[in-house]
mmCIF file of C-alpha atoms in Angstrom:
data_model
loop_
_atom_site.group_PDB
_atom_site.id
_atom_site.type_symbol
_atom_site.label_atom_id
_atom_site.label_comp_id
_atom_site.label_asym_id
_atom_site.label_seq_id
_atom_site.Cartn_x
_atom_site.Cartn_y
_atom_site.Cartn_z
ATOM 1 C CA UNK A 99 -87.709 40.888 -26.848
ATOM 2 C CA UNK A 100 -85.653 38.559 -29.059
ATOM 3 C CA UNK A 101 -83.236 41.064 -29.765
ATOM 4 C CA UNK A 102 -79.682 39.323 -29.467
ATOM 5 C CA UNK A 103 -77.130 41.304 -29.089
ATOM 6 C CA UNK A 104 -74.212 40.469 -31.551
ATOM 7 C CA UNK A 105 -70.880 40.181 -30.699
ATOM 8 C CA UNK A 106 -67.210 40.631 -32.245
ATOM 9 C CA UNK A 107 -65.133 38.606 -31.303
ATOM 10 C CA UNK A 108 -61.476 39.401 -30.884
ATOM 11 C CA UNK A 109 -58.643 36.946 -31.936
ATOM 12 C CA UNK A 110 -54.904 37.962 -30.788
ATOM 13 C CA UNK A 111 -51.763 37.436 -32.059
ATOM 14 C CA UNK A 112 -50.758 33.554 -32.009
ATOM 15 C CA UNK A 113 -54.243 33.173 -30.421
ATOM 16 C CA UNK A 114 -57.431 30.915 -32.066
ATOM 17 C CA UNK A 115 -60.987 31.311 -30.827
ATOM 18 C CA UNK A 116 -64.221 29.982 -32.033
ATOM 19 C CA UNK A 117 -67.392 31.770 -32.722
ATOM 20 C CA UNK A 118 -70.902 31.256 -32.920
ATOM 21 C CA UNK A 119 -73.017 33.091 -35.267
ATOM 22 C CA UNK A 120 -74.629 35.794 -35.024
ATOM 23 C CA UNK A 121 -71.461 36.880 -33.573
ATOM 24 C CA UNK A 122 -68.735 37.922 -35.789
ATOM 25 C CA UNK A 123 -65.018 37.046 -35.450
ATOM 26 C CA UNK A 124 -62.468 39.474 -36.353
ATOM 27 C CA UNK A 125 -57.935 39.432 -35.769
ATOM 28 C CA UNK A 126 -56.572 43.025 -36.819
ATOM 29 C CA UNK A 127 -53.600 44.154 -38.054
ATOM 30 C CA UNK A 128 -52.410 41.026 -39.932
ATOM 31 C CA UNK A 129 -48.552 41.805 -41.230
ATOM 32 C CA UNK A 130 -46.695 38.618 -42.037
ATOM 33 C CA UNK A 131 -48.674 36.518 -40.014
ATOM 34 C CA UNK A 132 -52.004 34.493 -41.338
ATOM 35 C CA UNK A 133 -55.417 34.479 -40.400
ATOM 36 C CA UNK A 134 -57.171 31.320 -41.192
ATOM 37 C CA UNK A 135 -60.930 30.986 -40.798
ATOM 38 C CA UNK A 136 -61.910 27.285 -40.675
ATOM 39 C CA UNK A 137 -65.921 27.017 -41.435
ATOM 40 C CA UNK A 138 -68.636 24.436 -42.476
ATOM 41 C CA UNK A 139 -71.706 25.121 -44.654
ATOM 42 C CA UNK A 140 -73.897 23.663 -42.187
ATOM 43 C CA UNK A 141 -72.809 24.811 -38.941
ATOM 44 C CA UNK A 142 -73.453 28.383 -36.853
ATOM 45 C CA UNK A 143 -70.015 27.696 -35.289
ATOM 46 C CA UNK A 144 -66.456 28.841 -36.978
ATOM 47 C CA UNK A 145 -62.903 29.250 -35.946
ATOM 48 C CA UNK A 146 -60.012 31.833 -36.633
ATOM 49 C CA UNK A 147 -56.612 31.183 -35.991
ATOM 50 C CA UNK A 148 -53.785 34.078 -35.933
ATOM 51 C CA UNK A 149 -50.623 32.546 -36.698
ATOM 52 C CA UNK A 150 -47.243 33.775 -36.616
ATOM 53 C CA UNK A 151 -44.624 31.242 -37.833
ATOM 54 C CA UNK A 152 -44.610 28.446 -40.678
ATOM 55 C CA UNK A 153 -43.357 25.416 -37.906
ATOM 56 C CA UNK A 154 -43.417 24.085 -34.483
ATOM 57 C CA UNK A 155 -41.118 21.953 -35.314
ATOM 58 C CA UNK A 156 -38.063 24.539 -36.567
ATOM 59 C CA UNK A 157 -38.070 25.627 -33.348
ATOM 60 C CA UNK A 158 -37.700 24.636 -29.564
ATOM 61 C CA UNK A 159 -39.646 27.504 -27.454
ATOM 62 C CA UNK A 160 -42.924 26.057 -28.872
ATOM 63 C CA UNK A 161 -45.516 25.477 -25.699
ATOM 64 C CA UNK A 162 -47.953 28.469 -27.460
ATOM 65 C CA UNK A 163 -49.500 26.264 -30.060
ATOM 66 C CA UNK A 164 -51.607 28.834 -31.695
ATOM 67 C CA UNK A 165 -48.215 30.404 -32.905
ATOM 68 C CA UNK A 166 -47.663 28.262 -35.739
ATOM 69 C CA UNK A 167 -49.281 26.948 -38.849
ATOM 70 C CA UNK A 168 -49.160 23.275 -38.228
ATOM 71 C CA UNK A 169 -50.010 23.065 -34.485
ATOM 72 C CA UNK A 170 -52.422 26.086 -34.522
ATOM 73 C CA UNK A 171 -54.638 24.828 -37.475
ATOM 74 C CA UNK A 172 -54.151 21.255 -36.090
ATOM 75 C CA UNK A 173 -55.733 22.541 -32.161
ATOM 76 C CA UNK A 174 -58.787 24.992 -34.379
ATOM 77 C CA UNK A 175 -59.732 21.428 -36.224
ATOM 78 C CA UNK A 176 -60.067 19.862 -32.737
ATOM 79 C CA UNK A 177 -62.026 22.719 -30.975
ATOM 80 C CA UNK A 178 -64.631 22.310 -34.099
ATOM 81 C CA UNK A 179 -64.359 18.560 -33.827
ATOM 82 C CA UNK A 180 -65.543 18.461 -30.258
ATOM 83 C CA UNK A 181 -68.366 21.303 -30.839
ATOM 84 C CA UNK A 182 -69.440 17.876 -33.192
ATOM 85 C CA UNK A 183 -67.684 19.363 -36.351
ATOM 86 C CA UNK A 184 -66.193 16.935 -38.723
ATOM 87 C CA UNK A 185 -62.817 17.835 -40.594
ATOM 88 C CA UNK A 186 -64.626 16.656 -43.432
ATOM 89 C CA UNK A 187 -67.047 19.294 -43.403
ATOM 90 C CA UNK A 188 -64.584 22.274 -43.062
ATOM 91 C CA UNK A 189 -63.645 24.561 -45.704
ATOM 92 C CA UNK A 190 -60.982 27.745 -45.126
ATOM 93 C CA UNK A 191 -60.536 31.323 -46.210
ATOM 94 C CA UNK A 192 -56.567 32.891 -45.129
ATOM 95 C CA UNK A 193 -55.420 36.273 -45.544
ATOM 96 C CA UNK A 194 -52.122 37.978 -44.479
ATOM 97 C CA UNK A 195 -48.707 36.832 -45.429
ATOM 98 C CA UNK A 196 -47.225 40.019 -46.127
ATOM 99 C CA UNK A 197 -43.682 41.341 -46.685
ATOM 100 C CA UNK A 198 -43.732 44.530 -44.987
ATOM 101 C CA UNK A 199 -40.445 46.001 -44.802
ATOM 102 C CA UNK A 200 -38.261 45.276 -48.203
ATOM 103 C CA UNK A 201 -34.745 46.052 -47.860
ATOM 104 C CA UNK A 202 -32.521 47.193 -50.926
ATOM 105 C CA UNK A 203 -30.317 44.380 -51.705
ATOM 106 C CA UNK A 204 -31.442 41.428 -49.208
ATOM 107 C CA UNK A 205 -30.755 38.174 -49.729
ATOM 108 C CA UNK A 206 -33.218 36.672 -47.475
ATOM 109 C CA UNK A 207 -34.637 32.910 -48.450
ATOM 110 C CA UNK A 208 -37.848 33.954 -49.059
ATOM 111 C CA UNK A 209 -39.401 36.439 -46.502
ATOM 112 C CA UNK A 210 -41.345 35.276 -43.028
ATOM 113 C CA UNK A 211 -44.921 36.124 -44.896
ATOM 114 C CA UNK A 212 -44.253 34.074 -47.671
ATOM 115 C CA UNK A 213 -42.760 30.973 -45.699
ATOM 116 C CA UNK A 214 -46.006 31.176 -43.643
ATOM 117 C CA UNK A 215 -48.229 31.031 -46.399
ATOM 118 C CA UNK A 216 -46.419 28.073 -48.014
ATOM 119 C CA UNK A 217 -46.685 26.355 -44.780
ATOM 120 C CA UNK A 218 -50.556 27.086 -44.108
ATOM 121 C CA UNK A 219 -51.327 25.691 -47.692
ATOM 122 C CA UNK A 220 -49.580 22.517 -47.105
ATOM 123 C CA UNK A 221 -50.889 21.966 -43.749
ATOM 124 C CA UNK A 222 -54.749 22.560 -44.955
ATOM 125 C CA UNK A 223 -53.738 20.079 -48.026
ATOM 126 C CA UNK A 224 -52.344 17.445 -45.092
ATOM 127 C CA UNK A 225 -55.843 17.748 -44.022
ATOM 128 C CA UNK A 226 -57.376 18.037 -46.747
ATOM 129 C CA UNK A 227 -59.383 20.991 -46.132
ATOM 130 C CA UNK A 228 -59.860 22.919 -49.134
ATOM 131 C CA UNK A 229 -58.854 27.006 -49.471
ATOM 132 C CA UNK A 230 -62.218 28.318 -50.853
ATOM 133 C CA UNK A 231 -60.958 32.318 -50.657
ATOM 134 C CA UNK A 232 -57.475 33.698 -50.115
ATOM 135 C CA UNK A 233 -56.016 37.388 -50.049
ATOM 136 C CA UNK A 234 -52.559 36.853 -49.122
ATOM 137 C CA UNK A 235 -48.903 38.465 -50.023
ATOM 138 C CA UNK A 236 -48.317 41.506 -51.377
ATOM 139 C CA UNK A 237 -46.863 44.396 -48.791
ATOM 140 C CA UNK A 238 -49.625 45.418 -46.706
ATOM 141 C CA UNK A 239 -51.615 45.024 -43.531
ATOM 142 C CA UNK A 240 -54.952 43.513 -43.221
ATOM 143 C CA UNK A 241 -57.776 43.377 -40.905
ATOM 144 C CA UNK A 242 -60.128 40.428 -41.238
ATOM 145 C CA UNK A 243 -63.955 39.978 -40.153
ATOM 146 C CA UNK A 244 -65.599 36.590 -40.820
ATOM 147 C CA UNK A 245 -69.062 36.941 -40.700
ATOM 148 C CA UNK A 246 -70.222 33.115 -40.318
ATOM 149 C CA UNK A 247 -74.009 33.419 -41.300
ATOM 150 C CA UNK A 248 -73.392 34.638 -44.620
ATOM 151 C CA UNK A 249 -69.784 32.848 -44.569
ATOM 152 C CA UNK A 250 -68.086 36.092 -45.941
ATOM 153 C CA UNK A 251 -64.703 37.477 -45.062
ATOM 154 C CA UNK A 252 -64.279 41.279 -45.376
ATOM 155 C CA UNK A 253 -60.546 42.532 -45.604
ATOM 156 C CA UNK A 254 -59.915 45.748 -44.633
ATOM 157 C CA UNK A 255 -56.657 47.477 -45.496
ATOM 158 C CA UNK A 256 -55.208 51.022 -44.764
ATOM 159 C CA UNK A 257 -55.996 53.245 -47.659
ATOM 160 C CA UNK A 258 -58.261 50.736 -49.920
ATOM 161 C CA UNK A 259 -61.954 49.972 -50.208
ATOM 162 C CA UNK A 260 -62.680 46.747 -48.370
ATOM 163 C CA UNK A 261 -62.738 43.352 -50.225
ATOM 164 C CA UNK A 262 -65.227 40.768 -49.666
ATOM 165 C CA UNK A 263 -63.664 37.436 -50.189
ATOM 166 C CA UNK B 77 -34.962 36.018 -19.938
ATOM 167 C CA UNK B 78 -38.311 36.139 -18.576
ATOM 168 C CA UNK B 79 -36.124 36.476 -14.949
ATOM 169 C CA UNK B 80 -34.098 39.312 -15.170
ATOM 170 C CA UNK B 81 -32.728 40.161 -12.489
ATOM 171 C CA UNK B 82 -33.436 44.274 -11.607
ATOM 172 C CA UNK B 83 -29.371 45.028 -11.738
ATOM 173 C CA UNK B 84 -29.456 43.499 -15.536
ATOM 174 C CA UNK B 85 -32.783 45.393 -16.199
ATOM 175 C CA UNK B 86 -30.850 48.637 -14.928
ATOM 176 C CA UNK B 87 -28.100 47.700 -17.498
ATOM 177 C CA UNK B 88 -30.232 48.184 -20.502
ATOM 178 C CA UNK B 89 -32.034 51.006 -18.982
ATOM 179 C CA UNK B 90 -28.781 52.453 -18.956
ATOM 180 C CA UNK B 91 -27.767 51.294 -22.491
ATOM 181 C CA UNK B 92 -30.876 52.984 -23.474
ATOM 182 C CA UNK B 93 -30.065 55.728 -21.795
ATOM 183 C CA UNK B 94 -26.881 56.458 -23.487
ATOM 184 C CA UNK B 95 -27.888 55.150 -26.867
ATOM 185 C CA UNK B 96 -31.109 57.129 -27.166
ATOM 186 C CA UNK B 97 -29.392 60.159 -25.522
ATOM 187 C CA UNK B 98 -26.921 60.390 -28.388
ATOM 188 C CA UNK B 99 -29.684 59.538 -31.001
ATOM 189 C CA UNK B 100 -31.818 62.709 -29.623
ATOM 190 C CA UNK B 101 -28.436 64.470 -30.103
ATOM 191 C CA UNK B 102 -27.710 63.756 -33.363
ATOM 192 C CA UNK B 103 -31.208 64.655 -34.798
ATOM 193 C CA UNK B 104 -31.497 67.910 -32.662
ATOM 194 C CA UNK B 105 -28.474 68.766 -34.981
ATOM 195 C CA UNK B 106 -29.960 67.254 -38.279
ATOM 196 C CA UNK B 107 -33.100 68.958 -37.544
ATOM 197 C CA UNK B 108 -32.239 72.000 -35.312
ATOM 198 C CA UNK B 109 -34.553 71.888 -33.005
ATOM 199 C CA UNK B 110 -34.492 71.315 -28.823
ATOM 200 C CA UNK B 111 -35.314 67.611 -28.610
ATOM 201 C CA UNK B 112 -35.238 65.983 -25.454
ATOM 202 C CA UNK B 113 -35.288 62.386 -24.445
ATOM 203 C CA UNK B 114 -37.246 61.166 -20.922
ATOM 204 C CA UNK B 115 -35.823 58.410 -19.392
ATOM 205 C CA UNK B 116 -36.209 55.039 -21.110
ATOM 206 C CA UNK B 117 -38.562 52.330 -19.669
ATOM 207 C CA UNK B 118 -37.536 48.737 -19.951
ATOM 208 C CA UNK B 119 -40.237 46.420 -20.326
ATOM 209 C CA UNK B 120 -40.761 42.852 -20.653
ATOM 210 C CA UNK B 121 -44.392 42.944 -22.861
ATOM 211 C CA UNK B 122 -46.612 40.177 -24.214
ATOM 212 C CA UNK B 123 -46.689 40.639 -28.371
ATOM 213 C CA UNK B 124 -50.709 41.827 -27.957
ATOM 214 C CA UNK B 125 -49.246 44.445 -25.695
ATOM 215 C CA UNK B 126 -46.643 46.337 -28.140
ATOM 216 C CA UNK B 127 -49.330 47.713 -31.041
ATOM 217 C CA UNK B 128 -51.110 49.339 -27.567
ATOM 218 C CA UNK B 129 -48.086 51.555 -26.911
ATOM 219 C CA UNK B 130 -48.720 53.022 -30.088
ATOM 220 C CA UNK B 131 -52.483 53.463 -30.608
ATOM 221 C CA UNK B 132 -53.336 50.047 -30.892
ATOM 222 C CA UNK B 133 -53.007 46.894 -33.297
ATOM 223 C CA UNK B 134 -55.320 49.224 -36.070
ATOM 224 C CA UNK B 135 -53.354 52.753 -35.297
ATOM 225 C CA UNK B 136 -51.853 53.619 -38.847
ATOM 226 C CA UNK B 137 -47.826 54.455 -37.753
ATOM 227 C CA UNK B 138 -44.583 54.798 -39.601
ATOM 228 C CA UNK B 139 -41.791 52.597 -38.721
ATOM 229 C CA UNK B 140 -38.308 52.271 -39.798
ATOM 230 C CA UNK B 141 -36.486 49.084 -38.877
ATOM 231 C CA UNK B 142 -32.786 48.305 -39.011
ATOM 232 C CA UNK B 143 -31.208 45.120 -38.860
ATOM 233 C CA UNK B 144 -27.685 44.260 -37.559
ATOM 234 C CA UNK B 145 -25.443 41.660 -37.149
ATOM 235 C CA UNK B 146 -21.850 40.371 -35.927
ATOM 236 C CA UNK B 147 -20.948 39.770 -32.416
ATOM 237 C CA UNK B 148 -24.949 40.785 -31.704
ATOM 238 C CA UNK B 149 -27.720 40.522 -33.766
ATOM 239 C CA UNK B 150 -31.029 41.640 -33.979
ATOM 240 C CA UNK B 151 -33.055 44.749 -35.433
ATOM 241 C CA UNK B 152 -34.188 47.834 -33.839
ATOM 242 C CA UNK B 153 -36.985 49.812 -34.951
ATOM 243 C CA UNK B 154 -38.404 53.921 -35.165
ATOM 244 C CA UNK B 155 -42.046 53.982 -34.771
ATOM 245 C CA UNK B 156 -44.444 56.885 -34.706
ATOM 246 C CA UNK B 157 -47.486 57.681 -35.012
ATOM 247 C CA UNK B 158 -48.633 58.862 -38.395
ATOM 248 C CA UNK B 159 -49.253 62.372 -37.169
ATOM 249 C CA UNK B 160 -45.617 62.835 -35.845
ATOM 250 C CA UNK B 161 -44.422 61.525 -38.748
ATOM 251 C CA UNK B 162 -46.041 64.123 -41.073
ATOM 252 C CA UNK B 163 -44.813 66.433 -38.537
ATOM 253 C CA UNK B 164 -41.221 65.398 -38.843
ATOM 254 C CA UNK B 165 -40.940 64.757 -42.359
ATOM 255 C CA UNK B 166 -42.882 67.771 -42.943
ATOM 256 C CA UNK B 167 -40.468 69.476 -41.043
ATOM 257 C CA UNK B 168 -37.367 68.321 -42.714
ATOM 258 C CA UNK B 169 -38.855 68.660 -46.447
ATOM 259 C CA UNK B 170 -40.712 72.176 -45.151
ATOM 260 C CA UNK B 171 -44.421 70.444 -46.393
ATOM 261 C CA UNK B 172 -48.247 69.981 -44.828
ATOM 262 C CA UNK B 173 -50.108 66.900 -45.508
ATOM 263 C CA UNK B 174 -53.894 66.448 -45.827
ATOM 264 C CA UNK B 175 -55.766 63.476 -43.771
ATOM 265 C CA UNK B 176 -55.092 61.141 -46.423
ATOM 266 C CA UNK B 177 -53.296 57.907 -46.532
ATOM 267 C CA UNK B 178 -51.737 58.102 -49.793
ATOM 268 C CA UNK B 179 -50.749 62.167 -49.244
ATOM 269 C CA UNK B 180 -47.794 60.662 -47.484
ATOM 270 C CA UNK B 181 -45.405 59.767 -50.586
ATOM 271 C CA UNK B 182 -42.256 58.419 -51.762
ATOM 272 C CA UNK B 183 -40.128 61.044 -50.836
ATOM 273 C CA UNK B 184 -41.817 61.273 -47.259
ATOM 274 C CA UNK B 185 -41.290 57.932 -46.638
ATOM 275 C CA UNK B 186 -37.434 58.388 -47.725
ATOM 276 C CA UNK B 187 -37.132 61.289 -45.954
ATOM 277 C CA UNK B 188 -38.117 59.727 -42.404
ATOM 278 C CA UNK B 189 -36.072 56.421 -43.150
ATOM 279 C CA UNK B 190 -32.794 59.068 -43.147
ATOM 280 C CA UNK B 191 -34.629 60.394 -39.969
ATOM 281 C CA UNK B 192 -35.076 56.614 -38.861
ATOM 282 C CA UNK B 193 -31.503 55.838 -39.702
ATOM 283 C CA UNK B 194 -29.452 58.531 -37.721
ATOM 284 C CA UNK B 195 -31.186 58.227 -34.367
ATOM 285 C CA UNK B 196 -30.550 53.781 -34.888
ATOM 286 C CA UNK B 197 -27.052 54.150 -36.068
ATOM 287 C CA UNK B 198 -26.005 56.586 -33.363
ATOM 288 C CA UNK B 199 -28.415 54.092 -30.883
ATOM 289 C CA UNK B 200 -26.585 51.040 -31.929
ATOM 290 C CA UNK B 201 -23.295 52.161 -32.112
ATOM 291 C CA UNK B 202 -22.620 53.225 -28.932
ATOM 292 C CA UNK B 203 -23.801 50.099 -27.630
ATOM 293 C CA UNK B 204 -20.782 48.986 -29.702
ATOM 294 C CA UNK B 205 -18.352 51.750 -28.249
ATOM 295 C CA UNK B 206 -19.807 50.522 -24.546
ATOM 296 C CA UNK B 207 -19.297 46.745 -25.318
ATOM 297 C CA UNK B 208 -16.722 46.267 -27.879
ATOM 298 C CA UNK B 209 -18.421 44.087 -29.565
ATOM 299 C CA UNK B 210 -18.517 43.832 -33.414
ATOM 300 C CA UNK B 211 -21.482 44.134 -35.217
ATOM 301 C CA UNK B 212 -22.136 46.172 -38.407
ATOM 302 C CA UNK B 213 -25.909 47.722 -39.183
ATOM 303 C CA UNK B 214 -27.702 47.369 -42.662
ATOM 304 C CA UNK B 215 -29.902 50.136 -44.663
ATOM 305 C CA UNK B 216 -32.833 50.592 -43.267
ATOM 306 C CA UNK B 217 -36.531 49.812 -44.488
ATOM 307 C CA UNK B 218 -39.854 51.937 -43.773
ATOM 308 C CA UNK B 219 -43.279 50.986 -43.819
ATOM 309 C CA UNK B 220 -46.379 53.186 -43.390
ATOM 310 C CA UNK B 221 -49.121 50.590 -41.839
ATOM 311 C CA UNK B 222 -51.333 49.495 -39.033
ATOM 312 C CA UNK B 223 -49.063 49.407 -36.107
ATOM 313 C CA UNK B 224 -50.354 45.313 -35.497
ATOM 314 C CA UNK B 225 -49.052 44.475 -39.341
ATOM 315 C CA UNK B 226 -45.876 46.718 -39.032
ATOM 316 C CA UNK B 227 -44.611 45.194 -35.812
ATOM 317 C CA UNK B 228 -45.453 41.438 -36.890
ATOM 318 C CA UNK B 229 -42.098 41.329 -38.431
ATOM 319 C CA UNK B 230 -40.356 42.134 -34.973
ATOM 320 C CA UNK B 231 -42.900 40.003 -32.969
ATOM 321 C CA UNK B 232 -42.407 37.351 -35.337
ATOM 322 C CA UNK B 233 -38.378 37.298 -35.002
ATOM 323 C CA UNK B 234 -39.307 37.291 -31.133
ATOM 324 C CA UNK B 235 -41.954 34.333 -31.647
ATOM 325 C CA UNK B 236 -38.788 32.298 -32.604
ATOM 326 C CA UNK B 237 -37.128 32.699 -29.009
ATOM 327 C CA UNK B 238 -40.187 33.220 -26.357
ATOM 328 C CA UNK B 239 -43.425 34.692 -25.883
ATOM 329 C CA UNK B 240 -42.758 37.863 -24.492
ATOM 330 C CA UNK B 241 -40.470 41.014 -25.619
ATOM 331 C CA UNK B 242 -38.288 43.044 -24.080
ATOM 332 C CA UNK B 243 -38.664 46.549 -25.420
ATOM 333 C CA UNK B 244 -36.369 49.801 -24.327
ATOM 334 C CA UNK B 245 -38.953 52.526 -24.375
ATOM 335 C CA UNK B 246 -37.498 55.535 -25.126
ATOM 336 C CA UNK B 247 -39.373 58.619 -25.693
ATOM 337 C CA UNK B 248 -38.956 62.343 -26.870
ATOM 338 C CA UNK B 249 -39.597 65.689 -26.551
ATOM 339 C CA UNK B 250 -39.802 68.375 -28.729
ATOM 340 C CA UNK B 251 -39.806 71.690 -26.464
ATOM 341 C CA UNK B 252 -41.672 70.104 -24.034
ATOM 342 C CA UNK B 253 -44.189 68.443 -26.399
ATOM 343 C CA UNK B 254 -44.162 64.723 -26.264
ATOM 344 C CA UNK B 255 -43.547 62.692 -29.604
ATOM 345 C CA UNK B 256 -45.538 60.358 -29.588
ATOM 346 C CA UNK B 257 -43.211 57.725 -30.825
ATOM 347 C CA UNK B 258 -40.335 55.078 -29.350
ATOM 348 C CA UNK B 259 -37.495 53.401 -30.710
ATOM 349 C CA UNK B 260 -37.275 49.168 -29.809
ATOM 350 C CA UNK B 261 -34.957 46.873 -29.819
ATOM 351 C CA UNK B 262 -35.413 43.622 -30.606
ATOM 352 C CA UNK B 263 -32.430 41.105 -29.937
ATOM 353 C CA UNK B 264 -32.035 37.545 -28.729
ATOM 354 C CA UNK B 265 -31.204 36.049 -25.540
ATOM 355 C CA UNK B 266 -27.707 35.280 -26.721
ATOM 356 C CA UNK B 267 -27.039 38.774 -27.531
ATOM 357 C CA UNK B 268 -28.414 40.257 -24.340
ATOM 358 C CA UNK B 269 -25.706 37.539 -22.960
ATOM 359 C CA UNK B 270 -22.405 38.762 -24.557
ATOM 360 C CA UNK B 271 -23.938 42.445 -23.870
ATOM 361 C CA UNK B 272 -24.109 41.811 -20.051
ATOM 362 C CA UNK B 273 -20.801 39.734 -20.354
ATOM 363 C CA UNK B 274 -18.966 42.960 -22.127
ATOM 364 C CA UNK B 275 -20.244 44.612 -19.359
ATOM 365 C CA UNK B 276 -18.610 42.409 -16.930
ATOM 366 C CA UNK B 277 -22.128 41.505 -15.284
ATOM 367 C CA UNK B 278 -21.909 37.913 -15.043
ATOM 368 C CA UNK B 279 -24.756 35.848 -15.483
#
């Protein structure tokens, strides 16, 4: 036989998973939140992270520690450490951070998908894991797949040809 | 929040009611047709569950979403599926529309914000005429998206408070045909508070 079935899987919102290749791991519908895939050359296992807000720390409900940048990425570098995954080794492609509703006249500081993706840069620099692909901002949804044998990360978006980041 | 008790749940059921009963009114009148309104559901849903009452997190929808704030403050949103949205816009600016993403333009899009912004105003306000309380609503946005992107901005305001949202259901008909869309609102704790408070329901 041989055959092995491949699998995708499925990471919800303010939810992080690992995956093991040939499986594929995929979060869809990515507004202002962030997908971060955390990856190393050398390994057949990855991690995705769906986060939702910049900071644990701004805020006092915060037991669900895949919500937010700093705890979420800081829990997806552990899982990888204890499948024997150094921090050294990892390397990360994000996508998401949109604004997706802009109102005429607002005065917002800086809009929830932009704070996010400030904070997930300076979180991966604290580690010093370094952001080899990125497709974030703008004002649209995206759906991510991270295919870890070939290490690519297709975005797909409503009405646009996929990119391959 | 995550214990409310079944007399405060039949409180907002009832604000629902009333709000989304003179929402249907006021766009039977912009749009002269026979719309109807079922009874709102209340539910208390985790944030992978609201994209599913819509089609799922990839579903392509239209949503308008209006903030306000005072007294109580939050945002309530429109959402409907992209096919009743061509329907209504298409409707109001007498138009078809082909399968295509982009075929739904500008002026669509402006068209079903006014759409979006009569049924929220006349929603929201009469919460205010029920409570008293003092709030005042801002311009609406749209966005034409997959439903999991679209509601990350709600989900995300919710993320601040809990893990869980409590979302007023309520759905209409047109002659007997479902639309498949609902409105949602999305306030805090403390809001939900001086609501049941104006109310006289203690807490």
């Amino acid at each position: 036989m041989g055959v092995s079935m491949e699998q995708i899987i499925r990471v919800g919102i303010a939810d992080l998973k690992l995956c093991k290749t040939p499986d594929k791991i995929t979060t869809v519908g990515l507004g202002s939140c962030i997908g971060i895939v955390l990856y190393s050359a050398t390994h057949d296992v990855c991690g995705m992270v769906h986060i939702m807000l910049p900071s644990s720390k701004e805020i006092k409900n915060n037991s669900n520690r895949a919500k937010f940048a700093d705890t979420g990425i800081e829990d997806l570098i552990k899982l990888l450490d204890q499948k024997g995954i150094k921090k050294g080794s990892l390397v990360a492609k994000i996508a998401g951070g949109a604004t997706m509703f802009v109102f005429s006249g607002s005065s917002d500081l800086g809009s929830i998908g932009e704070r996010n993706i400030k904070s997930v840069k300076e979180v991966l620099a604290d580690f010093s894991i370094p952001i080899v692909a990125e497709d974030v901002g703008a004002d649209y949804g995206r759906t991510i797949i991270f295919d870890n044998s070939s290490k690519k990360l297709t975005v797909r978006c409503a009405g646009k040809a996929d990119k391959i980041i | 929040m995550e214990e409310l008790t079944s007399m405060k749940l039949d409180v907002l059921k009832e604000l629902g009611n009333i709000g989304a009963g003179n929402a249907t009114t006021a766009l039977s009148v912009m749009l002269n047709s026979n719309l109807r309104m079922e009874a709102p559901v209340v539910k208390m849903l985790d944030f992978d569950e609201i994209p599913e009452m819509i089609g799922g997190a990839d579903a392509i929808v239209a949503a308008v979403l209006t903030r306000f704030s005072g007294e109580v403050s939050g945002m309530m949103l429109f959402i409907l599926e992209m096919e009743e949205a061509k329907n209504l816009a298409g409707t109001m600016l007498c138009k078809t529309y082909s399968d295509d993403f982009e075929s739904f333009d500008h002026m669509d899009k402006s068209a079903l914000k006014e759409v979006g912004n009569i049924l929220m105003s006349s929603y929201i306000n009469s919460i205010g005429t029920m409570t008293n309380l003092q709030f005042r609503t801002e311009p609406p946005a749209i966005c034409v998206d997959m439903a999991g992107s679209v509601l990350s901005m709600p989900i995300s305001q919710l993320g601040q408070v809990g893990d869980k949202a409590l979302v007023i259901d309520s759905k209409f008909l047109d002659n007997e045909r479902p639309i498949n869309g609902f409105l949602m609102l999305v306030t805090d704790e403390m809001s939900y508070q001086k609501i049941f408070e104006a109310l006289g329901i203690g807490c």
